[in-house]
Short mmCIF file of C-alpha atoms and ligand atoms in Angstrom, two decimals:
data_model
loop_
_atom_site.label_atom_id
_atom_site.label_comp_id
_atom_site.label_asym_id
_atom_site.label_seq_id
_atom_site.Cartn_x
_atom_site.Cartn_y
_atom_site.Cartn_z
CA MET A 1 -34.45 10.48 -13.39
CA SER A 2 -36.37 10.67 -10.11
CA LEU A 3 -34.41 10.34 -7.12
CA ASP A 4 -37.70 9.60 -4.91
CA ALA A 5 -38.31 6.35 -6.52
CA VAL A 6 -34.74 5.27 -5.63
CA LEU A 7 -35.09 6.43 -2.23
CA SER A 8 -38.21 4.29 -1.61
CA ARG A 9 -36.55 1.44 -2.93
CA ILE A 10 -33.51 1.91 -0.80
CA ASP A 11 -36.17 1.99 2.43
CA SER A 12 -37.96 -1.22 1.18
CA ASP A 13 -35.01 -2.86 0.51
CA LEU A 14 -33.31 -2.29 3.88
CA PRO A 15 -33.77 -5.70 5.48
CA ALA A 16 -32.35 -7.58 2.49
CA ALA A 17 -29.81 -5.09 2.27
CA MET A 18 -28.94 -5.82 6.16
CA ASP A 19 -28.89 -9.63 5.57
CA ARG A 20 -26.42 -9.00 2.72
CA LEU A 21 -24.09 -7.00 4.82
CA MET A 22 -24.18 -9.62 7.70
CA GLU A 23 -23.06 -12.37 4.79
CA LEU A 24 -19.91 -10.22 4.00
CA LEU A 25 -19.61 -9.67 7.93
CA ARG A 26 -19.13 -13.39 8.45
CA ILE A 27 -16.17 -13.92 6.47
CA PRO A 28 -13.22 -13.13 8.75
CA SER A 29 -10.91 -11.36 6.26
CA ILE A 30 -8.18 -10.07 8.68
CA SER A 31 -5.53 -8.79 6.18
CA THR A 32 -2.45 -8.80 8.57
CA ASP A 33 -2.66 -12.15 9.89
CA PRO A 34 -1.67 -15.16 7.16
CA ALA A 35 -3.96 -17.50 8.90
CA PHE A 36 -7.13 -15.56 7.48
CA ALA A 37 -5.68 -15.11 3.80
CA ASP A 38 -8.03 -17.75 2.64
CA ALA A 39 -10.91 -15.77 4.24
CA CYS A 40 -9.71 -12.68 2.48
CA ASP A 41 -9.99 -14.47 -0.72
CA ARG A 42 -13.46 -15.32 -0.14
CA ALA A 43 -14.57 -11.97 1.00
CA ALA A 44 -12.96 -10.83 -2.63
CA ASP A 45 -15.20 -13.54 -4.10
CA TRP A 46 -18.42 -12.63 -2.42
CA LEU A 47 -17.92 -9.18 -3.52
CA VAL A 48 -17.19 -10.06 -7.17
CA ALA A 49 -20.38 -12.25 -7.16
CA ASP A 50 -22.28 -9.56 -5.56
CA LEU A 51 -21.02 -7.06 -8.08
CA SER A 52 -21.81 -9.18 -10.89
CA SER A 53 -25.55 -9.74 -9.87
CA LEU A 54 -25.79 -5.62 -10.55
CA GLY A 55 -24.46 -6.39 -13.97
CA VAL A 56 -21.03 -5.04 -13.10
CA LYS A 57 -18.14 -6.73 -14.89
CA ALA A 58 -16.26 -7.51 -11.44
CA GLU A 59 -13.06 -9.80 -11.17
CA LYS A 60 -10.96 -10.60 -8.31
CA ARG A 61 -7.24 -9.51 -9.44
CA PRO A 62 -4.27 -11.12 -7.89
CA THR A 63 -1.48 -9.27 -6.36
CA PRO A 64 1.66 -10.33 -4.21
CA GLY A 65 -0.66 -10.01 -0.97
CA HIS A 66 -4.54 -10.18 -0.80
CA PRO A 67 -6.61 -9.55 -4.24
CA MET A 68 -8.13 -6.43 -5.24
CA VAL A 69 -11.74 -6.24 -6.69
CA VAL A 70 -11.85 -4.47 -9.82
CA GLY A 71 -15.33 -3.81 -11.66
CA HIS A 72 -16.52 -1.80 -14.15
CA LEU A 73 -20.38 -0.71 -15.23
CA ASP A 74 -20.94 1.21 -18.27
CA GLY A 75 -23.23 4.09 -18.19
CA ASP A 76 -23.69 7.81 -19.54
CA GLY A 77 -22.43 10.49 -17.72
CA PRO A 78 -19.18 11.44 -15.58
CA HIS A 79 -16.71 8.47 -14.99
CA LEU A 80 -16.96 7.86 -10.91
CA LEU A 81 -14.44 5.56 -9.09
CA PHE A 82 -15.65 4.23 -5.93
CA TYR A 83 -13.17 2.85 -3.20
CA GLY A 84 -13.64 0.87 -0.10
CA HIS A 85 -11.94 -1.91 1.96
CA TYR A 86 -12.97 -5.41 2.67
CA ASP A 87 -10.33 -6.28 4.93
CA VAL A 88 -10.74 -5.87 8.78
CA GLN A 89 -8.52 -5.67 11.85
CA PRO A 90 -7.47 -8.13 13.96
CA VAL A 91 -9.90 -9.18 17.00
CA ASP A 92 -7.71 -9.20 19.89
CA PRO A 93 -8.45 -8.89 22.77
CA LEU A 94 -11.11 -11.28 21.90
CA ASP A 95 -12.13 -11.92 25.70
CA LEU A 96 -13.71 -8.39 25.71
CA TRP A 97 -16.09 -9.00 22.76
CA HIS A 98 -19.42 -9.85 24.37
CA ARG A 99 -20.26 -12.22 21.26
CA ASP A 100 -18.16 -13.66 18.34
CA PRO A 101 -16.84 -10.75 15.87
CA PHE A 102 -17.88 -12.60 12.90
CA ASP A 103 -21.09 -13.93 14.08
CA PRO A 104 -22.66 -10.50 13.54
CA GLN A 105 -25.93 -9.33 14.99
CA ILE A 106 -28.58 -6.64 15.03
CA GLU A 107 -28.76 -5.24 18.52
CA ASP A 108 -31.06 -2.60 20.19
CA THR A 109 -29.19 -0.32 21.98
CA ASN A 110 -30.41 2.77 24.24
CA LYS A 111 -29.25 5.02 21.11
CA GLY A 112 -31.12 2.85 18.45
CA GLN A 113 -30.42 -0.07 16.44
CA VAL A 114 -26.61 -1.33 15.63
CA ILE A 115 -25.01 -3.89 13.60
CA ARG A 116 -22.52 -5.48 15.77
CA GLY A 117 -19.27 -7.31 14.31
CA ARG A 118 -15.79 -6.80 13.14
CA GLY A 119 -15.93 -4.72 9.99
CA ALA A 120 -19.56 -3.59 10.68
CA SER A 121 -18.23 0.19 10.49
CA ASP A 122 -14.63 -0.32 9.03
CA ASP A 123 -15.03 -0.88 6.32
CA LYS A 124 -17.74 -3.45 5.16
CA GLY A 125 -20.79 -1.57 6.20
CA GLN A 126 -19.53 1.70 4.74
CA LEU A 127 -18.49 0.11 1.23
CA MET A 128 -21.82 -1.71 1.34
CA THR A 129 -23.57 1.64 1.53
CA PHE A 130 -22.66 2.62 -1.82
CA ILE A 131 -23.09 -0.64 -3.28
CA GLU A 132 -26.54 -0.65 -1.97
CA ALA A 133 -27.21 2.51 -3.55
CA CYS A 134 -26.27 1.50 -6.95
CA ARG A 135 -28.63 -1.74 -6.72
CA ALA A 136 -31.41 0.41 -5.86
CA TRP A 137 -30.66 2.68 -8.79
CA LYS A 138 -30.44 -0.03 -11.35
CA ALA A 139 -33.64 -1.55 -9.87
CA VAL A 140 -35.48 1.48 -10.23
CA HIS A 141 -34.27 2.85 -13.62
CA GLY A 142 -32.29 0.04 -15.17
CA SER A 143 -29.00 1.51 -15.54
CA LEU A 144 -26.89 4.10 -13.39
CA PRO A 145 -26.52 7.73 -14.39
CA CYS A 146 -22.45 7.53 -14.68
CA LYS A 147 -19.91 5.17 -15.81
CA LEU A 148 -18.75 3.37 -12.49
CA THR A 149 -15.49 1.93 -11.52
CA PHE A 150 -15.47 -0.23 -8.45
CA PHE A 151 -11.98 -0.74 -6.80
CA LEU A 152 -12.20 -2.66 -3.46
CA GLU A 153 -8.83 -3.58 -1.47
CA GLY A 154 -8.38 -6.09 1.04
CA GLU A 155 -4.92 -4.76 2.45
CA GLU A 156 -5.80 -1.42 3.57
CA GLU A 157 -5.75 -2.30 7.29
CA SER A 158 -2.03 -3.87 6.83
CA GLY A 159 -0.47 -0.81 5.01
CA SER A 160 -1.26 -1.37 1.25
CA PRO A 161 1.72 -3.10 0.64
CA SER A 162 0.04 -4.06 -3.01
CA LEU A 163 -1.63 -0.63 -3.79
CA VAL A 164 0.71 1.50 -5.31
CA PRO A 165 2.27 -0.96 -7.83
CA PHE A 166 -1.26 -1.91 -8.59
CA MET A 167 -2.39 1.73 -9.23
CA LYS A 168 0.60 2.25 -11.34
CA GLU A 169 0.17 -0.65 -13.58
CA ASN A 170 -3.54 -0.16 -14.01
CA ALA A 171 -3.32 3.79 -14.03
CA ASP A 172 -5.19 3.95 -17.17
CA GLU A 173 -8.16 1.49 -16.04
CA LEU A 174 -8.48 3.29 -12.97
CA ARG A 175 -8.42 6.99 -13.64
CA SER A 176 -11.61 8.93 -13.41
CA ASP A 177 -13.33 12.21 -13.09
CA LEU A 178 -13.77 11.54 -9.17
CA ALA A 179 -12.89 8.95 -6.82
CA LEU A 180 -15.72 8.47 -3.90
CA ILE A 181 -13.95 6.97 -0.83
CA CYS A 182 -16.26 5.54 1.78
CA ASP A 183 -13.93 5.09 4.96
CA THR A 184 -14.55 8.17 7.13
CA GLY A 185 -17.07 9.20 9.42
CA LEU A 186 -19.66 11.71 10.38
CA PHE A 187 -19.05 14.95 12.43
CA GLU A 188 -20.19 14.51 15.84
CA SER A 189 -22.46 11.73 15.05
CA LYS A 190 -25.55 13.54 13.19
CA THR A 191 -23.75 15.99 11.04
CA PRO A 192 -22.80 14.93 7.53
CA ALA A 193 -19.05 15.71 6.29
CA ILE A 194 -16.45 15.54 3.76
CA VAL A 195 -13.03 15.18 4.65
CA THR A 196 -10.50 17.57 3.32
CA MET A 197 -7.72 16.58 5.20
CA LEU A 198 -6.12 13.45 6.14
CA ARG A 199 -2.79 12.63 8.21
CA GLY A 200 -0.27 10.52 6.92
CA LEU A 201 1.41 7.76 8.73
CA LEU A 202 4.76 6.47 9.50
CA GLY A 203 5.53 3.29 11.52
CA GLU A 204 8.76 2.36 13.22
CA GLU A 205 9.52 -0.88 15.32
CA ILE A 206 12.67 -0.55 17.69
CA THR A 207 14.41 -3.31 19.37
CA ILE A 208 17.55 -2.36 21.78
CA THR A 209 19.57 -5.10 22.88
CA GLY A 210 22.29 -4.99 25.43
CA PRO A 211 23.63 -8.07 27.14
CA ASP A 212 23.91 -11.28 25.57
CA MET A 213 21.07 -12.99 27.52
CA ASP A 214 18.75 -12.30 30.18
CA LEU A 215 20.51 -11.86 33.60
CA HIS A 216 19.88 -12.27 37.25
CA SER A 217 18.94 -8.65 38.63
CA GLY A 218 20.74 -9.28 41.81
CA MET A 219 23.69 -10.66 40.09
CA TYR A 220 24.03 -7.93 37.52
CA GLY A 221 21.56 -5.21 38.66
CA GLY A 222 23.72 -2.00 38.91
CA VAL A 223 26.62 -3.19 36.86
CA ALA A 224 24.86 -4.23 33.85
CA ILE A 225 22.99 -1.95 31.30
CA ASN A 226 19.10 -2.36 30.96
CA PRO A 227 17.94 -2.05 27.58
CA ILE A 228 14.44 -1.12 28.87
CA ARG A 229 15.68 1.49 30.88
CA VAL A 230 17.59 2.87 27.70
CA LEU A 231 14.30 2.61 25.62
CA SER A 232 12.34 4.42 28.18
CA ARG A 233 14.90 7.34 28.35
CA VAL A 234 14.55 7.20 24.11
CA ILE A 235 10.76 7.25 24.37
CA ALA A 236 10.64 10.06 27.29
CA SER A 237 12.63 12.23 25.30
CA LEU A 238 10.34 12.05 22.09
CA HIS A 239 8.15 15.17 23.60
CA ASP A 240 8.94 18.10 25.67
CA ASP A 241 6.99 19.45 28.52
CA ALA A 242 4.61 21.50 26.07
CA GLY A 243 3.69 18.53 24.18
CA ARG A 244 5.93 19.39 21.16
CA ILE A 245 7.83 16.33 19.50
CA THR A 246 11.73 16.91 19.60
CA ILE A 247 13.07 14.93 16.87
CA PRO A 248 15.35 17.34 14.96
CA GLY A 249 13.76 18.75 11.89
CA PHE A 250 10.17 17.13 12.72
CA TYR A 251 8.09 20.23 12.12
CA GLU A 252 9.56 20.93 8.76
CA GLY A 253 6.63 21.22 6.27
CA VAL A 254 3.94 21.37 8.80
CA PRO A 255 1.86 24.64 7.99
CA GLU A 256 -0.40 26.88 10.25
CA LEU A 257 -3.84 26.59 9.50
CA SER A 258 -5.17 29.02 6.91
CA ASP A 259 -7.58 31.68 8.16
CA GLU A 260 -10.32 29.84 6.09
CA LEU A 261 -10.03 26.50 7.61
CA GLU A 262 -9.74 28.31 10.90
CA ALA A 263 -13.06 29.93 10.40
CA GLN A 264 -14.83 26.79 8.97
CA TRP A 265 -13.50 24.84 12.21
CA GLN A 266 -14.38 27.64 14.68
CA GLY A 267 -17.89 27.42 13.22
CA LEU A 268 -17.89 23.62 13.93
CA ALA A 269 -17.89 24.30 17.47
CA PHE A 270 -16.66 20.77 18.60
CA ASP A 271 -17.24 19.79 21.91
CA HIS A 272 -13.99 18.45 23.21
CA ALA A 273 -15.53 17.80 26.73
CA THR A 274 -17.94 15.28 25.43
CA PHE A 275 -15.44 13.78 22.63
CA LEU A 276 -12.81 13.14 25.46
CA GLY A 277 -15.65 12.53 28.13
CA ASP A 278 -17.05 9.55 25.91
CA VAL A 279 -13.69 7.71 26.43
CA GLY A 280 -13.21 8.62 30.21
CA LEU A 281 -10.99 11.51 29.57
CA SER A 282 -11.16 15.20 30.10
CA ARG A 283 -7.69 17.07 29.65
CA PRO A 284 -6.45 17.65 25.87
CA ALA A 285 -2.84 16.12 26.18
CA GLY A 286 -1.22 17.35 23.01
CA GLU A 287 0.67 20.51 22.33
CA GLN A 288 -0.68 22.72 24.92
CA ASP A 289 -0.84 25.91 22.72
CA ARG A 290 -3.18 24.22 20.26
CA THR A 291 -6.71 23.45 20.13
CA PRO A 292 -7.97 20.17 20.48
CA LEU A 293 -9.45 19.92 16.95
CA GLU A 294 -6.13 21.12 15.59
CA MET A 295 -4.50 18.30 17.82
CA ILE A 296 -6.71 15.66 16.12
CA TRP A 297 -6.72 17.12 12.55
CA SER A 298 -3.93 19.39 11.73
CA ARG A 299 -0.86 18.70 14.02
CA PRO A 300 1.65 15.72 13.96
CA THR A 301 2.00 13.13 16.55
CA CYS A 302 4.32 10.67 17.75
CA GLU A 303 2.58 7.88 19.69
CA VAL A 304 4.04 4.69 21.34
CA ASN A 305 1.71 1.78 20.26
CA GLY A 306 3.29 -0.81 22.08
CA ILE A 307 6.19 -1.47 24.57
CA TRP A 308 7.72 -4.93 25.80
CA GLY A 309 10.26 -6.62 27.17
CA GLY A 310 11.56 -8.61 30.33
CA TYR A 311 9.16 -10.46 32.20
CA THR A 312 5.34 -9.54 31.88
CA GLY A 313 3.79 -12.98 33.02
CA ASP A 314 1.69 -13.15 36.29
CA GLY A 315 3.94 -12.96 39.38
CA PHE A 316 7.49 -11.72 39.71
CA LYS A 317 10.69 -12.46 38.34
CA THR A 318 13.98 -10.70 38.99
CA VAL A 319 15.17 -10.33 35.34
CA LEU A 320 17.59 -7.81 33.81
CA PRO A 321 16.22 -8.13 29.99
CA ALA A 322 18.64 -8.56 27.27
CA LYS A 323 16.35 -6.38 24.98
CA ALA A 324 13.44 -4.02 24.73
CA GLN A 325 11.01 -3.27 22.03
CA ALA A 326 8.49 -0.56 21.17
CA LYS A 327 6.44 0.10 18.26
CA ILE A 328 5.95 4.15 17.58
CA SER A 329 3.64 5.70 14.83
CA PHE A 330 3.87 9.40 13.57
CA ARG A 331 0.85 10.86 12.39
CA LEU A 332 1.87 13.57 9.52
CA VAL A 333 0.48 16.58 8.05
CA GLY A 334 1.11 19.06 5.79
CA ASP A 335 4.25 18.41 3.56
CA GLN A 336 6.24 16.47 6.07
CA ASP A 337 8.37 13.97 4.47
CA PRO A 338 7.98 10.44 5.97
CA LEU A 339 11.39 9.32 4.98
CA ALA A 340 13.15 12.18 6.40
CA ILE A 341 11.37 11.81 9.74
CA ARG A 342 12.29 8.24 9.77
CA GLU A 343 16.06 9.07 9.24
CA ASN A 344 15.98 11.70 12.02
CA PHE A 345 14.18 9.52 14.62
CA ARG A 346 16.43 6.58 13.69
CA GLN A 347 19.52 9.10 14.51
CA LEU A 348 18.13 10.36 17.26
CA VAL A 349 17.90 6.87 18.83
CA ARG A 350 21.41 6.15 17.75
CA ASP A 351 23.03 9.55 19.41
CA MET A 352 21.17 8.28 22.88
CA LEU A 353 22.46 4.94 22.73
CA PRO A 354 24.87 4.05 25.51
CA GLU A 355 27.98 1.72 25.00
CA ASP A 356 27.26 -1.78 24.89
CA CYS A 357 23.81 -1.59 23.38
CA GLU A 358 22.68 -1.82 19.89
CA VAL A 359 19.55 -0.86 18.24
CA SER A 360 17.63 -2.16 14.88
CA PHE A 361 14.80 -0.54 13.28
CA ALA A 362 11.85 -1.89 11.10
CA GLY A 363 9.73 0.40 9.20
CA HIS A 364 6.10 -0.04 8.73
CA GLY A 365 4.66 2.00 5.91
CA ALA A 366 5.42 5.60 5.13
CA SER A 367 2.69 7.72 3.76
CA LYS A 368 2.19 11.40 3.42
CA ALA A 369 -0.64 13.38 4.45
CA SER A 370 -3.10 14.66 1.91
CA MET A 371 -5.42 17.51 1.35
CA THR A 372 -8.36 18.14 -0.94
CA GLN A 373 -9.36 21.03 -2.84
CA THR A 374 -13.17 21.70 -2.66
CA ASP A 375 -13.60 24.64 -5.12
CA ALA A 376 -14.71 22.02 -8.02
CA PRO A 377 -18.96 22.08 -8.34
CA SER A 378 -19.01 18.54 -7.51
CA PHE A 379 -18.10 19.25 -3.71
CA ASP A 380 -21.06 21.91 -3.62
CA ALA A 381 -23.34 19.39 -5.16
CA ALA A 382 -22.49 16.42 -2.70
CA ARG A 383 -22.49 18.85 0.18
CA LYS A 384 -26.04 19.75 -0.87
CA ALA A 385 -27.04 16.44 -1.28
CA LEU A 386 -25.62 15.25 2.20
CA SER A 387 -27.35 18.38 3.94
CA ASP A 388 -30.84 17.15 2.16
CA GLU A 389 -30.71 13.63 3.76
CA TRP A 390 -29.33 14.42 7.00
CA GLN A 391 -31.45 18.03 7.33
CA VAL A 392 -28.52 19.68 8.75
CA PRO A 393 -25.64 21.40 6.69
CA ALA A 394 -22.97 19.27 5.85
CA ALA A 395 -19.72 20.24 6.96
CA TYR A 396 -15.94 19.98 5.54
CA VAL A 397 -13.63 18.65 8.26
CA GLY A 398 -10.15 17.04 8.58
CA CYS A 399 -9.60 13.58 9.84
CA GLY A 400 -6.98 12.46 12.13
CA GLY A 401 -6.95 8.80 10.82
CA SER A 402 -5.00 7.83 7.60
CA ILE A 403 -6.37 6.67 4.25
CA PRO A 404 -2.95 6.53 2.12
CA ILE A 405 -4.91 5.98 -0.94
CA ALA A 406 -6.51 9.65 -1.06
CA GLY A 407 -2.98 10.89 -1.90
CA PHE A 408 -2.17 8.29 -4.17
CA PHE A 409 -5.46 9.30 -6.22
CA GLN A 410 -4.22 12.58 -6.75
CA ASN A 411 -0.50 11.78 -7.48
CA ILE A 412 -0.63 8.58 -9.33
CA LEU A 413 -4.00 8.79 -11.39
CA GLU A 414 -4.63 12.81 -11.11
CA THR A 415 -7.98 11.86 -9.92
CA THR A 416 -9.36 14.15 -7.13
CA PRO A 417 -10.53 12.13 -4.00
CA MET A 418 -13.91 12.83 -2.42
CA LEU A 419 -14.14 11.28 1.41
CA VAL A 420 -17.72 10.70 2.65
CA GLY A 421 -18.58 8.42 5.27
CA PHE A 422 -21.07 7.66 8.02
CA GLY A 423 -19.08 6.05 11.05
CA LYS A 424 -19.80 7.51 14.35
CA ASP A 425 -17.29 8.44 16.92
CA ASP A 426 -18.42 5.49 19.28
CA ASP A 427 -18.28 2.67 16.57
CA ALA A 428 -14.97 1.14 18.12
CA ILE A 429 -13.33 0.75 14.87
CA HIS A 430 -10.38 -1.45 15.53
CA SER A 431 -11.71 -2.13 19.23
CA PRO A 432 -14.01 -4.97 20.56
CA ASN A 433 -17.54 -4.90 19.98
CA GLU A 434 -17.41 -2.70 16.92
CA LYS A 435 -20.70 -1.61 15.57
CA TYR A 436 -22.37 0.27 12.63
CA ASP A 437 -25.74 2.25 13.37
CA VAL A 438 -28.61 0.98 11.19
CA GLU A 439 -29.05 4.67 10.77
CA SER A 440 -25.56 4.85 9.33
CA PHE A 441 -26.41 1.91 7.05
CA HIS A 442 -29.72 3.41 6.04
CA LYS A 443 -29.12 7.18 5.69
CA GLY A 444 -25.55 6.32 4.44
CA ILE A 445 -27.20 4.32 1.26
CA ARG A 446 -29.62 7.06 0.75
CA SER A 447 -26.88 9.91 1.07
CA TRP A 448 -24.83 7.96 -2.15
CA ALA A 449 -28.15 7.94 -4.08
CA ARG A 450 -28.70 11.60 -3.61
CA ILE A 451 -24.80 12.39 -4.06
CA LEU A 452 -25.02 10.18 -7.49
CA ALA A 453 -28.20 12.43 -8.41
CA ALA A 454 -26.14 15.35 -7.85
CA LEU A 455 -23.00 14.46 -9.64
CA THR A 456 -24.73 13.47 -12.71
N1 LIG B 501 -11.14 3.95 8.21
C1 LIG B 501 -9.70 4.08 9.02
C2 LIG B 501 -9.38 5.41 8.82
C3 LIG B 501 -10.24 6.37 9.78
C4 LIG B 501 -9.87 6.40 10.81
C5 LIG B 501 -11.26 7.00 9.43
C6 LIG B 501 -10.48 7.15 12.01
C7 LIG B 501 -11.92 7.96 10.42
C8 LIG B 501 -11.62 7.98 11.55
C9 LIG B 501 -8.66 3.24 8.27
O1 LIG B 501 -9.28 1.99 7.66
C10 LIG B 501 -7.45 3.20 9.20
O2 LIG B 501 -7.93 2.53 9.98
N2 LIG B 501 -6.37 3.40 8.72
C11 LIG B 501 -5.23 3.01 9.45
C12 LIG B 501 -4.04 3.41 8.36
C13 LIG B 501 -3.66 2.22 7.78
C14 LIG B 501 -2.49 2.68 7.05
C15 LIG B 501 -3.01 1.12 8.97
C16 LIG B 501 -5.09 4.43 10.41
O3 LIG B 501 -5.55 5.39 10.25
O4 LIG B 501 -4.57 3.76 11.46
ZN1 LIG B 502 -11.12 1.76 7.14
#
């Protein structure tokens, strides 16, 4: 079947494809905030309608949380599943946005045209690249060269609480020859990439309490224990001077980089000075005996994402606070066991707790790292298709972020995940003024058309 005709169709349909994406971006589907539950539902409805217009038998499927969208399209050839997520991150701090995050707009910038708005890159723009490729294929050839299942989630940004039960209950329906996931990025903005390693994620919220109430720090300061000081000491003890994490047993299951991966990554000649320079930094701050790429892709981390307590308003208040809190997350690699790490972390905190203090913990998700083997012929085929579109050899890369479903495809469905995406490092995902380059969107659609041709 002719690929050229599909690519031409994609080019001529680009303005209409952008209009469709803008419609989806106008729906504020923030999954973590219950105030936006209705919008999540509407985003799912929008996708069901859009997939139905392609002839996909699509349905909104309820879960205890936000609905899944599942669709099937019959066709000859291999059975491919496509996964993306329609939910987005909260928009705060809103005052740093230059426009309404849910009133998207095409903007001209010195690096080309961008689509600006929450979810433009993560993940609505990305998931629409695949749907648009299917639309063009169908328009040109009347049918697709494969059997397709669409699986679109609405809870990815809030830890996917309904995902595992849903996948287990619907395993037979979702199992396929290959799962395509579009939720990752290019390598250094011009090089297409297939992600072969994702880090896992463990979240812990910790609350340390001391006195029964906030106290006057003149009256009680010095004699009363201060929970913020206790929490600070705990946090300061989590890393040593060389950047290693001190939780007992933390590095169990962390593998050394294989010679093959080390060679692959050296070949990438990652420019860490630019990567850091773009965000106003200069010095890699992880484990001092590791390269910057290792720090991001193959080494585990422990980061404090938020810390609060006492008086943080304007002016000054001489308070000795009753409690102190922090959100701490761990990126995990290799075979690290999230639940063992959670237990060892909690024990470390309890062991450091002075008399009169108490601690409580709340867990937020616990997913293992995942890794994909690339020796199946489909990986070579996809890599060649990507290289043809971008005119540079596609790279096998790691990804510092976490997409827990990649591991679930392997473990629950025995389906290999293939992670291809077109985001750029400066897309500001999860941040104010998120954008997706029109180039990413356009070449992303073309890339999927080429991959579909190559896999079938
Ligand atoms: N699309 C991202 C994953 C990602 C991050 C890909 C960075 C490429 C670069 C995904 O939507 C995401 O943000 N995942 C969360 C995990 C989730 C469990 C909250 C993450 O990595 O923090
Ligand atoms: Zn995402």
